[in-house]
Coordinates of C-alpha atoms in Angstrom, one line a residue:
M24 CA 1.8 31.7 -61.0
S25 CA 3.4 31.1 -58.5
N26 CA 0.3 30.2 -56.3
S27 CA -1.1 28.1 -59.0
P28 CA -2.1 24.1 -58.9
Q29 CA 1.1 23.1 -61.2
S30 CA 3.8 25.3 -58.7
K31 CA 2.3 23.7 -55.3
H32 CA 2.6 20.6 -57.1
D33 CA 6.6 21.1 -58.1
A34 CA 7.2 22.5 -55.2
V35 CA 5.9 19.0 -53.2
V36 CA 8.0 17.4 -55.7
D37 CA 11.5 19.1 -55.2
E38 CA 10.6 18.7 -51.2
L39 CA 10.2 15.0 -51.6
Y40 CA 12.9 14.5 -53.7
A41 CA 15.6 16.8 -51.5
E42 CA 15.7 14.8 -48.9
A43 CA 15.2 11.2 -50.5
I44 CA 18.8 10.7 -51.5
H45 CA 19.3 10.0 -47.5
W46 CA 17.0 7.1 -46.9
K47 CA 19.0 3.8 -47.8
I48 CA 17.9 0.1 -46.7
N49 CA 19.1 -0.9 -43.6
T50 CA 22.4 -3.1 -44.3
G51 CA 23.4 -3.3 -40.9
E52 CA 26.8 -1.4 -41.3
E53 CA 24.9 1.7 -40.3
K54 CA 22.8 3.3 -37.0
I55 CA 19.1 3.7 -38.2
H56 CA 17.9 6.8 -37.8
A57 CA 13.9 6.4 -38.9
K58 CA 11.8 9.6 -39.7
R59 CA 8.8 10.2 -37.4
I60 CA 5.4 11.3 -39.2
P61 CA 1.8 12.0 -37.7
G62 CA -0.3 9.6 -38.8
T63 CA -3.2 6.9 -37.9
W64 CA -1.3 3.7 -37.9
R65 CA 1.5 5.9 -35.6
A66 CA -1.2 7.4 -33.4
L67 CA -2.4 3.6 -33.3
K68 CA 1.2 2.2 -32.0
W69 CA 1.3 4.8 -29.1
I70 CA -1.9 3.9 -27.9
A71 CA -1.3 -0.1 -28.1
S72 CA 2.3 0.6 -26.2
L73 CA 0.1 2.1 -23.1
V74 CA -0.4 -1.9 -22.3
W75 CA 2.6 -1.5 -20.8
V76 CA 1.6 1.0 -18.1
P77 CA 0.2 -1.8 -15.9
F78 CA 3.6 -2.8 -15.6
F79 CA 4.3 0.1 -13.9
L80 CA 1.7 0.5 -11.8
V81 CA -0.3 -2.6 -10.6
P82 CA 2.3 -3.4 -8.0
Y83 CA 1.2 0.2 -5.8
L84 CA -2.3 -1.3 -5.5
R85 CA -3.1 -3.1 -2.7
W86 CA -5.2 -5.7 -1.0
D87 CA -5.5 -5.8 2.5
D88 CA -2.7 -5.6 3.9
R89 CA -0.6 -6.6 1.3
Q90 CA 0.3 -5.9 -2.5
A91 CA -2.6 -6.7 -4.8
I92 CA -0.5 -8.9 -7.2
L93 CA 2.5 -10.5 -5.8
F94 CA 4.7 -13.3 -7.0
D95 CA 6.4 -14.1 -3.6
I96 CA 9.0 -17.0 -4.7
P97 CA 10.9 -17.5 -1.1
H98 CA 7.6 -18.2 0.0
R99 CA 6.5 -20.3 -2.7
Q100 CA 2.9 -18.0 -2.9
F101 CA 1.6 -16.1 -6.0
H102 CA -1.2 -13.5 -4.4
L103 CA -4.2 -12.5 -7.0
L104 CA -6.2 -10.1 -5.3
G105 CA -8.0 -12.6 -2.7
V106 CA -6.3 -15.7 -4.1
T107 CA -3.4 -16.9 -3.7
I108 CA -2.2 -19.9 -5.5
L109 CA 0.2 -22.2 -4.2
P110 CA 3.0 -24.5 -6.6
Q111 CA 0.2 -27.2 -6.3
D112 CA -1.7 -25.0 -8.6
F113 CA 1.1 -24.2 -10.8
W114 CA -0.6 -26.2 -13.5
M115 CA -2.4 -23.3 -14.1
L116 CA 0.6 -21.2 -15.1
S117 CA 1.3 -24.0 -18.1
L118 CA -1.7 -23.5 -19.6
L119 CA -1.9 -19.7 -19.3
L120 CA 1.7 -19.4 -21.2
L121 CA 0.2 -22.0 -23.5
F122 CA -2.7 -19.9 -23.7
F123 CA -0.3 -16.8 -24.7
A124 CA 1.9 -19.0 -27.1
I125 CA -1.0 -19.8 -29.6
L126 CA -2.9 -16.5 -29.1
L127 CA 0.6 -15.1 -30.8
A128 CA 0.3 -18.0 -33.2
V129 CA -3.4 -17.0 -34.4
I130 CA -2.7 -13.4 -34.7
T131 CA 0.6 -13.8 -36.9
A132 CA -1.3 -16.1 -38.9
L133 CA -4.0 -13.1 -39.3
A134 CA -2.4 -9.7 -39.2
G135 CA 1.3 -10.8 -39.4
R136 CA 4.0 -9.7 -36.7
V137 CA 1.6 -7.3 -34.8
W138 CA 2.9 -8.4 -31.4
C139 CA 6.2 -6.8 -32.9
G140 CA 5.3 -4.0 -34.6
F141 CA 2.7 -3.0 -31.6
F142 CA 3.2 -4.5 -28.0
C143 CA 6.9 -5.8 -28.2
F144 CA 8.5 -4.5 -25.3
Q145 CA 11.6 -4.1 -27.6
T146 CA 9.9 -2.2 -30.0
V147 CA 7.9 0.2 -27.6
W148 CA 10.8 0.7 -25.2
T149 CA 12.9 1.4 -28.2
D150 CA 10.3 3.6 -29.5
V151 CA 10.5 5.5 -26.3
F152 CA 14.0 6.0 -26.6
T153 CA 14.3 7.9 -30.0
W154 CA 11.6 10.0 -29.3
V155 CA 14.0 11.2 -26.3
E156 CA 16.5 11.2 -28.7
E157 CA 15.0 13.1 -31.1
K158 CA 13.3 15.5 -28.6
L159 CA 16.7 16.3 -27.5
E160 CA 18.8 15.6 -30.7
G161 CA 16.3 17.0 -33.4
P162 CA 14.9 15.0 -36.5
P163 CA 17.2 12.4 -38.2
Q164 CA 19.5 14.5 -40.4
K165 CA 20.5 16.4 -37.7
R166 CA 21.2 13.7 -35.3
I167 CA 23.5 12.2 -37.6
K168 CA 25.3 15.7 -38.5
L169 CA 25.8 15.9 -34.3
D170 CA 27.1 12.4 -34.3
Q171 CA 29.4 13.2 -36.8
G172 CA 30.6 16.7 -35.2
A173 CA 33.4 17.4 -33.3
L174 CA 33.1 17.1 -29.9
N175 CA 31.9 20.3 -27.8
F176 CA 29.9 21.8 -24.7
T177 CA 26.8 21.7 -26.5
K178 CA 27.1 18.2 -28.1
L179 CA 28.1 17.0 -24.6
R180 CA 25.0 18.7 -22.5
I181 CA 22.5 16.8 -25.1
K182 CA 24.5 13.4 -24.8
V183 CA 24.6 13.9 -21.2
T184 CA 20.8 14.4 -20.9
K185 CA 19.7 11.9 -23.5
H186 CA 21.5 9.1 -21.8
A187 CA 20.7 10.4 -18.3
I188 CA 16.8 10.4 -19.4
W189 CA 17.9 6.4 -20.9
L190 CA 19.1 5.2 -17.8
V191 CA 16.4 6.8 -15.8
V192 CA 14.0 5.0 -17.9
S193 CA 16.3 1.7 -17.8
A194 CA 15.9 2.0 -13.7
L195 CA 12.3 2.5 -13.5
T196 CA 12.2 -0.8 -15.9
G197 CA 14.1 -3.1 -13.6
I198 CA 13.0 -1.9 -10.4
S199 CA 9.3 -2.5 -11.6
F200 CA 10.2 -5.4 -12.6
V201 CA 11.1 -6.7 -9.2
A202 CA 8.2 -4.9 -7.8
W203 CA 6.7 -8.0 -8.5
F204 CA 8.6 -10.5 -7.0
I205 CA 8.8 -7.7 -3.6
D206 CA 6.6 -5.5 -2.1
V207 CA 7.2 -2.0 -3.8
Y208 CA 6.9 -0.2 -0.8
Q209 CA 9.7 -2.3 1.1
L210 CA 11.3 -2.7 -2.3
W211 CA 11.9 1.5 -2.5
A212 CA 12.5 1.5 1.5
D213 CA 15.4 -0.7 1.0
I214 CA 16.9 1.3 -2.2
F215 CA 16.8 4.8 -0.4
S216 CA 18.3 2.5 2.9
F217 CA 21.0 0.6 0.5
N218 CA 19.8 -2.4 1.9
L219 CA 18.4 -3.9 -0.7
G220 CA 19.6 -7.4 -1.2
I221 CA 22.0 -9.1 -3.6
T222 CA 19.3 -10.9 -6.0
A223 CA 17.1 -7.7 -6.0
G224 CA 19.8 -5.3 -7.0
V225 CA 21.5 -7.9 -9.5
T226 CA 18.3 -8.1 -11.4
I227 CA 17.9 -4.5 -11.4
L228 CA 21.2 -4.2 -12.7
L229 CA 20.1 -6.5 -15.3
F230 CA 17.6 -4.8 -16.9
I231 CA 19.1 -1.1 -16.7
G232 CA 21.8 -2.9 -19.1
G233 CA 19.5 -4.9 -20.9
T234 CA 17.0 -2.3 -21.5
Y235 CA 20.0 0.5 -22.2
G236 CA 21.8 -1.1 -24.7
L237 CA 18.5 -3.2 -26.3
A238 CA 16.9 -0.4 -26.7
G239 CA 19.6 2.8 -26.6
Y240 CA 21.6 0.9 -28.9
L241 CA 21.0 -2.4 -30.8
R242 CA 17.6 -1.3 -31.8
E243 CA 16.8 -2.9 -34.8
Q244 CA 19.7 -5.2 -34.8
T245 CA 17.6 -7.2 -31.9
C246 CA 14.9 -7.6 -33.9
F247 CA 17.2 -8.8 -36.9
W248 CA 19.6 -11.4 -35.1
L249 CA 18.2 -11.5 -31.6
C250 CA 14.9 -12.5 -31.7
P251 CA 13.7 -15.7 -32.7
Y252 CA 10.5 -14.6 -33.5
A253 CA 11.5 -13.2 -36.9
R254 CA 12.9 -16.5 -37.3
I255 CA 10.2 -18.4 -37.0
Q256 CA 7.3 -16.2 -38.3
G257 CA 7.9 -17.1 -42.0
V258 CA 6.7 -20.2 -41.5
M259 CA 3.4 -18.4 -39.6
V260 CA 1.9 -16.7 -42.3
D261 CA 0.9 -17.8 -45.9
N262 CA -0.6 -16.1 -48.7
T263 CA -4.4 -15.4 -46.8
T264 CA -2.0 -13.6 -43.6
A265 CA -3.2 -9.5 -44.1
V266 CA 0.6 -7.6 -43.3
P267 CA 1.4 -4.2 -44.7
T268 CA 2.0 -4.7 -48.4
Y269 CA 3.2 -2.9 -51.5
D270 CA 0.8 -2.9 -54.6
F271 CA 3.2 -3.6 -56.8
H272 CA 0.2 -3.9 -59.6
R273 CA -0.5 0.1 -59.2
G274 CA 3.2 1.1 -58.4
E275 CA 5.2 -0.3 -60.8
P276 CA 7.1 0.6 -62.6
R277 CA 7.8 3.4 -60.3
G278 CA 8.9 6.7 -61.3
R279 CA 10.2 10.0 -60.4
V280 CA 7.4 12.6 -60.6
K281 CA 8.4 14.8 -63.8
K282 CA 7.4 18.7 -63.5
G283 CA 5.1 19.6 -66.2
V284 CA 3.8 16.4 -66.3
K285 CA 0.5 15.7 -66.1
D286 CA -1.2 12.0 -64.1
A287 CA -3.0 11.3 -67.4
E288 CA 0.5 11.5 -69.5
R289 CA 2.9 9.5 -66.9
T290 CA 3.8 6.2 -68.4
T291 CA 4.9 5.2 -64.9
G292 CA 3.0 3.7 -62.1
D293 CA 1.9 5.6 -58.7
C294 CA 5.2 4.4 -56.5
V295 CA 7.0 7.6 -57.2
D296 CA 10.5 6.4 -55.4
C297 CA 10.8 9.0 -52.7
N298 CA 12.0 6.2 -50.2
Q299 CA 9.5 7.8 -47.6
C300 CA 8.8 3.9 -46.7
V301 CA 11.9 3.3 -46.1
A302 CA 12.6 7.0 -44.3
V303 CA 9.9 5.8 -41.4
C304 CA 11.0 2.0 -40.8
P305 CA 12.3 1.8 -37.6
T306 CA 13.9 -1.8 -39.1
G307 CA 15.6 0.2 -42.4
V308 CA 13.7 -2.2 -45.1
D309 CA 12.0 -1.8 -48.0
I310 CA 8.3 -2.5 -48.0
R311 CA 8.5 -2.8 -51.6
H312 CA 10.6 -5.6 -51.9
G313 CA 8.5 -7.9 -50.3
Q314 CA 7.6 -9.8 -46.8
Q315 CA 11.4 -9.6 -45.0
E316 CA 12.3 -10.6 -41.9
G317 CA 13.3 -7.3 -40.8
C318 CA 9.2 -6.2 -40.8
I319 CA 7.5 -5.7 -38.0
T320 CA 4.6 -5.1 -39.8
C321 CA 4.4 -2.1 -37.1
A322 CA 2.7 0.1 -41.1
L323 CA 4.2 3.3 -40.0
C324 CA 5.1 3.1 -44.0
I325 CA 1.2 3.1 -45.0
D326 CA 1.1 6.5 -43.0
A327 CA 4.3 7.7 -45.1
C328 CA 3.3 6.5 -48.6
D329 CA -0.6 7.8 -47.7
A330 CA 1.2 11.6 -47.1
V331 CA 2.8 11.1 -50.2
M332 CA -0.6 10.1 -51.8
E333 CA -2.3 12.9 -50.7
K334 CA 0.3 15.4 -51.4
L335 CA 0.1 14.4 -55.2
D336 CA -3.6 14.0 -55.3
R337 CA -3.3 10.1 -56.5
P338 CA -5.7 7.7 -54.1
K339 CA -4.7 5.8 -50.8
G340 CA -3.5 2.6 -50.2
L341 CA -0.5 2.2 -52.5
I342 CA 0.9 0.7 -49.0
R343 CA -1.7 -1.2 -47.1
Y344 CA -3.0 -4.2 -45.1
E345 CA -3.7 -7.2 -47.8
S346 CA -3.0 -10.2 -48.3
L347 CA -1.2 -11.6 -51.1
D348 CA -4.2 -13.7 -52.7
V349 CA -6.1 -10.6 -52.6
L350 CA -3.7 -8.6 -54.0
N351 CA -3.4 -10.9 -56.8
G352 CA -7.0 -10.4 -57.3
K353 CA -7.9 -14.5 -56.1
E354 CA -11.1 -14.0 -53.3
E355 CA -10.2 -13.8 -49.8
R356 CA -10.5 -17.0 -48.0
P357 CA -12.8 -16.9 -45.2
L358 CA -12.2 -18.2 -41.8
L359 CA -14.2 -21.0 -41.8
K360 CA -11.6 -22.5 -44.8
R361 CA -8.7 -21.9 -42.6
P362 CA -8.0 -24.9 -40.8
R363 CA -5.4 -23.8 -39.0
V364 CA -7.1 -20.8 -37.5
W365 CA -9.9 -23.2 -36.2
I366 CA -6.8 -25.6 -34.7
Y367 CA -5.4 -23.0 -32.6
S368 CA -9.0 -21.5 -31.7
L369 CA -9.7 -24.9 -30.2
V370 CA -6.7 -25.1 -28.2
L371 CA -6.9 -21.2 -26.8
L372 CA -10.7 -22.0 -25.6
F373 CA -9.0 -25.7 -23.9
S374 CA -6.7 -23.2 -22.6
L375 CA -8.9 -21.0 -20.8
A376 CA -11.7 -24.0 -20.1
G377 CA -8.7 -25.1 -18.0
I378 CA -7.5 -21.9 -16.4
G379 CA -11.4 -21.1 -15.3
Y380 CA -11.6 -24.6 -14.0
G381 CA -8.2 -24.1 -11.9
M382 CA -9.4 -20.8 -10.5
A383 CA -13.1 -22.0 -10.0
S384 CA -12.1 -25.3 -8.0
L385 CA -9.3 -23.8 -5.9
D386 CA -9.9 -24.4 -2.5
A387 CA -9.1 -22.3 0.4
I388 CA -7.8 -25.2 2.3
E389 CA -6.6 -28.2 0.7
I390 CA -5.6 -31.7 2.7
K391 CA -3.2 -34.5 1.8
V392 CA -3.9 -38.0 3.6
I393 CA -0.8 -39.9 3.7
H394 CA -1.0 -43.7 5.2
S395 CA 1.9 -45.2 7.2
R396 CA 3.2 -48.0 5.2
Q397 CA 5.4 -49.5 8.5
P398 CA 3.1 -51.6 9.8
L399 CA -0.6 -51.2 7.5
Y400 CA -2.4 -51.3 11.0
V401 CA -2.0 -52.8 14.5
L402 CA -4.6 -54.9 16.1
Q403 CA -5.1 -52.7 19.4
S404 CA -5.9 -54.9 23.3
D405 CA -9.6 -53.9 22.6
G406 CA -9.8 -55.9 19.7
S407 CA -10.0 -52.9 17.5
V408 CA -7.6 -52.2 14.4
Q409 CA -5.4 -49.4 14.2
N410 CA -4.0 -47.2 11.1
K411 CA -1.6 -44.2 10.9
Y412 CA -2.2 -41.2 8.9
V413 CA -0.5 -38.0 8.6
I414 CA -2.6 -35.1 7.3
K415 CA -1.1 -32.4 6.2
V416 CA -2.8 -29.5 5.6
L417 CA -2.3 -27.0 3.1
N418 CA -3.9 -23.1 3.8
K419 CA -4.0 -21.2 0.8
M420 CA -5.6 -18.2 2.8
T421 CA -3.3 -15.5 3.9
E422 CA -4.4 -15.5 7.5
K423 CA -3.7 -18.6 10.3
L424 CA -6.7 -21.4 10.0
D425 CA -8.2 -23.8 13.1
V426 CA -8.7 -26.8 11.1
T427 CA -10.7 -29.4 12.3
I428 CA -10.2 -33.1 10.7
T429 CA -12.8 -35.7 11.1
A430 CA -13.2 -39.1 8.9
S431 CA -16.2 -41.5 8.0
G432 CA -17.0 -44.0 6.2
I433 CA -16.8 -47.1 8.0
D434 CA -18.9 -47.8 10.9
G435 CA -17.8 -47.3 14.4
I436 CA -14.8 -45.1 13.5
V437 CA -12.8 -43.3 16.0
V438 CA -10.7 -40.4 15.0
V439 CA -7.2 -40.1 17.8
G440 CA -5.1 -36.8 17.9
T441 CA -7.9 -34.5 16.7
D442 CA -8.8 -33.7 19.6
E443 CA -7.5 -30.0 19.4
P444 CA -7.6 -27.9 15.7
V445 CA -4.6 -27.6 13.5
S446 CA -3.2 -24.7 13.5
A447 CA -2.4 -23.8 9.9
R448 CA 0.3 -21.4 9.2
K449 CA -1.0 -18.8 6.5
G450 CA 0.4 -20.5 2.5
M451 CA 2.0 -23.1 4.2
V452 CA 1.4 -27.1 4.7
T453 CA 1.0 -28.0 8.6
P454 CA 1.1 -31.8 9.4
R455 CA -0.7 -33.6 11.8
T456 CA -0.7 -37.2 12.7
V457 CA -3.5 -39.1 13.4
F458 CA -4.8 -42.6 14.1
V459 CA -8.0 -44.2 13.6
R460 CA -9.6 -47.1 15.6
I461 CA -12.5 -49.4 13.7
P462 CA -14.1 -52.3 15.4
R463 CA -13.3 -55.7 13.8
E464 CA -16.5 -56.7 13.4
N465 CA -17.1 -53.4 10.9
I466 CA -14.4 -54.8 8.8
K467 CA -15.4 -56.2 6.1
T468 CA -12.6 -56.4 3.8
E469 CA -9.0 -56.1 3.9
S470 CA -9.2 -52.1 2.4
Q471 CA -11.8 -50.3 3.0
P472 CA -12.4 -46.5 1.7
L473 CA -11.8 -43.8 4.5
T474 CA -13.3 -40.0 3.6
F475 CA -10.9 -37.3 5.5
Y476 CA -12.3 -33.9 6.2
A477 CA -10.9 -30.6 6.9
E478 CA -13.4 -27.7 8.3
A479 CA -12.5 -24.1 9.3
T480 CA -13.7 -20.6 9.5
D481 CA -11.8 -17.5 8.2
S482 CA -12.4 -13.8 9.8
S483 CA -15.3 -13.0 8.0
G484 CA -16.9 -16.2 8.9
T485 CA -16.7 -18.2 5.6
K486 CA -16.8 -21.9 6.3
L487 CA -13.8 -23.6 4.4
K488 CA -13.9 -27.3 3.5
S489 CA -11.9 -29.5 1.9
E490 CA -12.1 -33.5 1.5
R491 CA -9.8 -36.4 0.8
I492 CA -10.5 -39.8 0.2
S493 CA -8.2 -42.4 1.4
V494 CA -8.0 -46.8 2.7
F495 CA -8.1 -48.2 5.6
I496 CA -6.2 -51.2 6.1
G497 CA -7.3 -54.2 8.2
P498 CA -6.6 -57.8 8.4
K499 CA -7.3 -60.5 5.9

């Protein structure tokens, strides 16, 4: 009799409700110890967190004689593989930030706070910290019991080990962040030789404190009270947004499973009030109460509910990714009828087009021509008219270049001061003063366009060119 389907069913019921009393909705008064269970969304959550692996590894990649990607703030340069972007080209950074901001808005409009649930650094680091905590201290009930227990050698050993691992992860986070701004190998050398600069040292310490405090202690409270996205996401979703949703039509009225009562005889909905959806929620909210600012749409409640439904031989999907309109029986509104998504998409395309144009039009060398204002021109003894210019050569390459300056646009032009090439230092602006003389009879108007050219050859033999239009001023 003990192996009958009914007895197995009753055993599942006993197991579900044995721990249900321990799970409570988050009121901010006690620490949340979320339960971990395997499932599809848990696996996807771990896979999504791998987007942060490049944060730790990319600084170690090399390109020629330097770091492949390096934000060199002291020299005001951004090295991206073989391209060096200087402050003059940082307008592309604005478009990049705009792109990611609008992308976040698009994703939120379509599928809620997917960023928060799967990719946010706070969520990912908290997940790692709580995973370490569970490996050392055990499941939630054991962790609570350990926290409430008296201090002894076993508790001290476990706690010290846990916090030591947390600090190591926090330190690696801080060092990895700074490594995007300082050559990583030089950074490690400075750390081990105790020769780390004040700025780098303070930044690493701030990251250690921030990571350790936010992921180790504040955890879900960061999502509730510190993150502004939790406050504004309510205006970014609507009834057509698909989010983890409790199907109240199917689940209500809730009721606990009674032993010996068959499904055909029950008068309650599919929700058995086991609180497993609350137990696995990292922020401790109850998805059955509808969308709340504490819900980060991590979908772990879907795994929990599906596991329970499977044990009770009921259909999965009581909690699922769904929009409110579909849940209420309305037809799903297609993307073609959602103007907001189209507007967001157009802004995304504009940002990408701008970034693409900027990267495609980056010149390895760039010149700026400044016409002297005092005086505008000088009459020479031979009857020619002379203008003075300051040519500023910007070398965006990672090597020194010898740049030749020429000019054209007016007959009889003579350029003085360009006999020797400009020795343009890498990643810097090098000025050169030149004089342009033109026979007076060739000057047709008071102001005529004049084009300056800069040419150089890099170490690989590639010809580099740049030009800038200026004016030549003559007498009336």
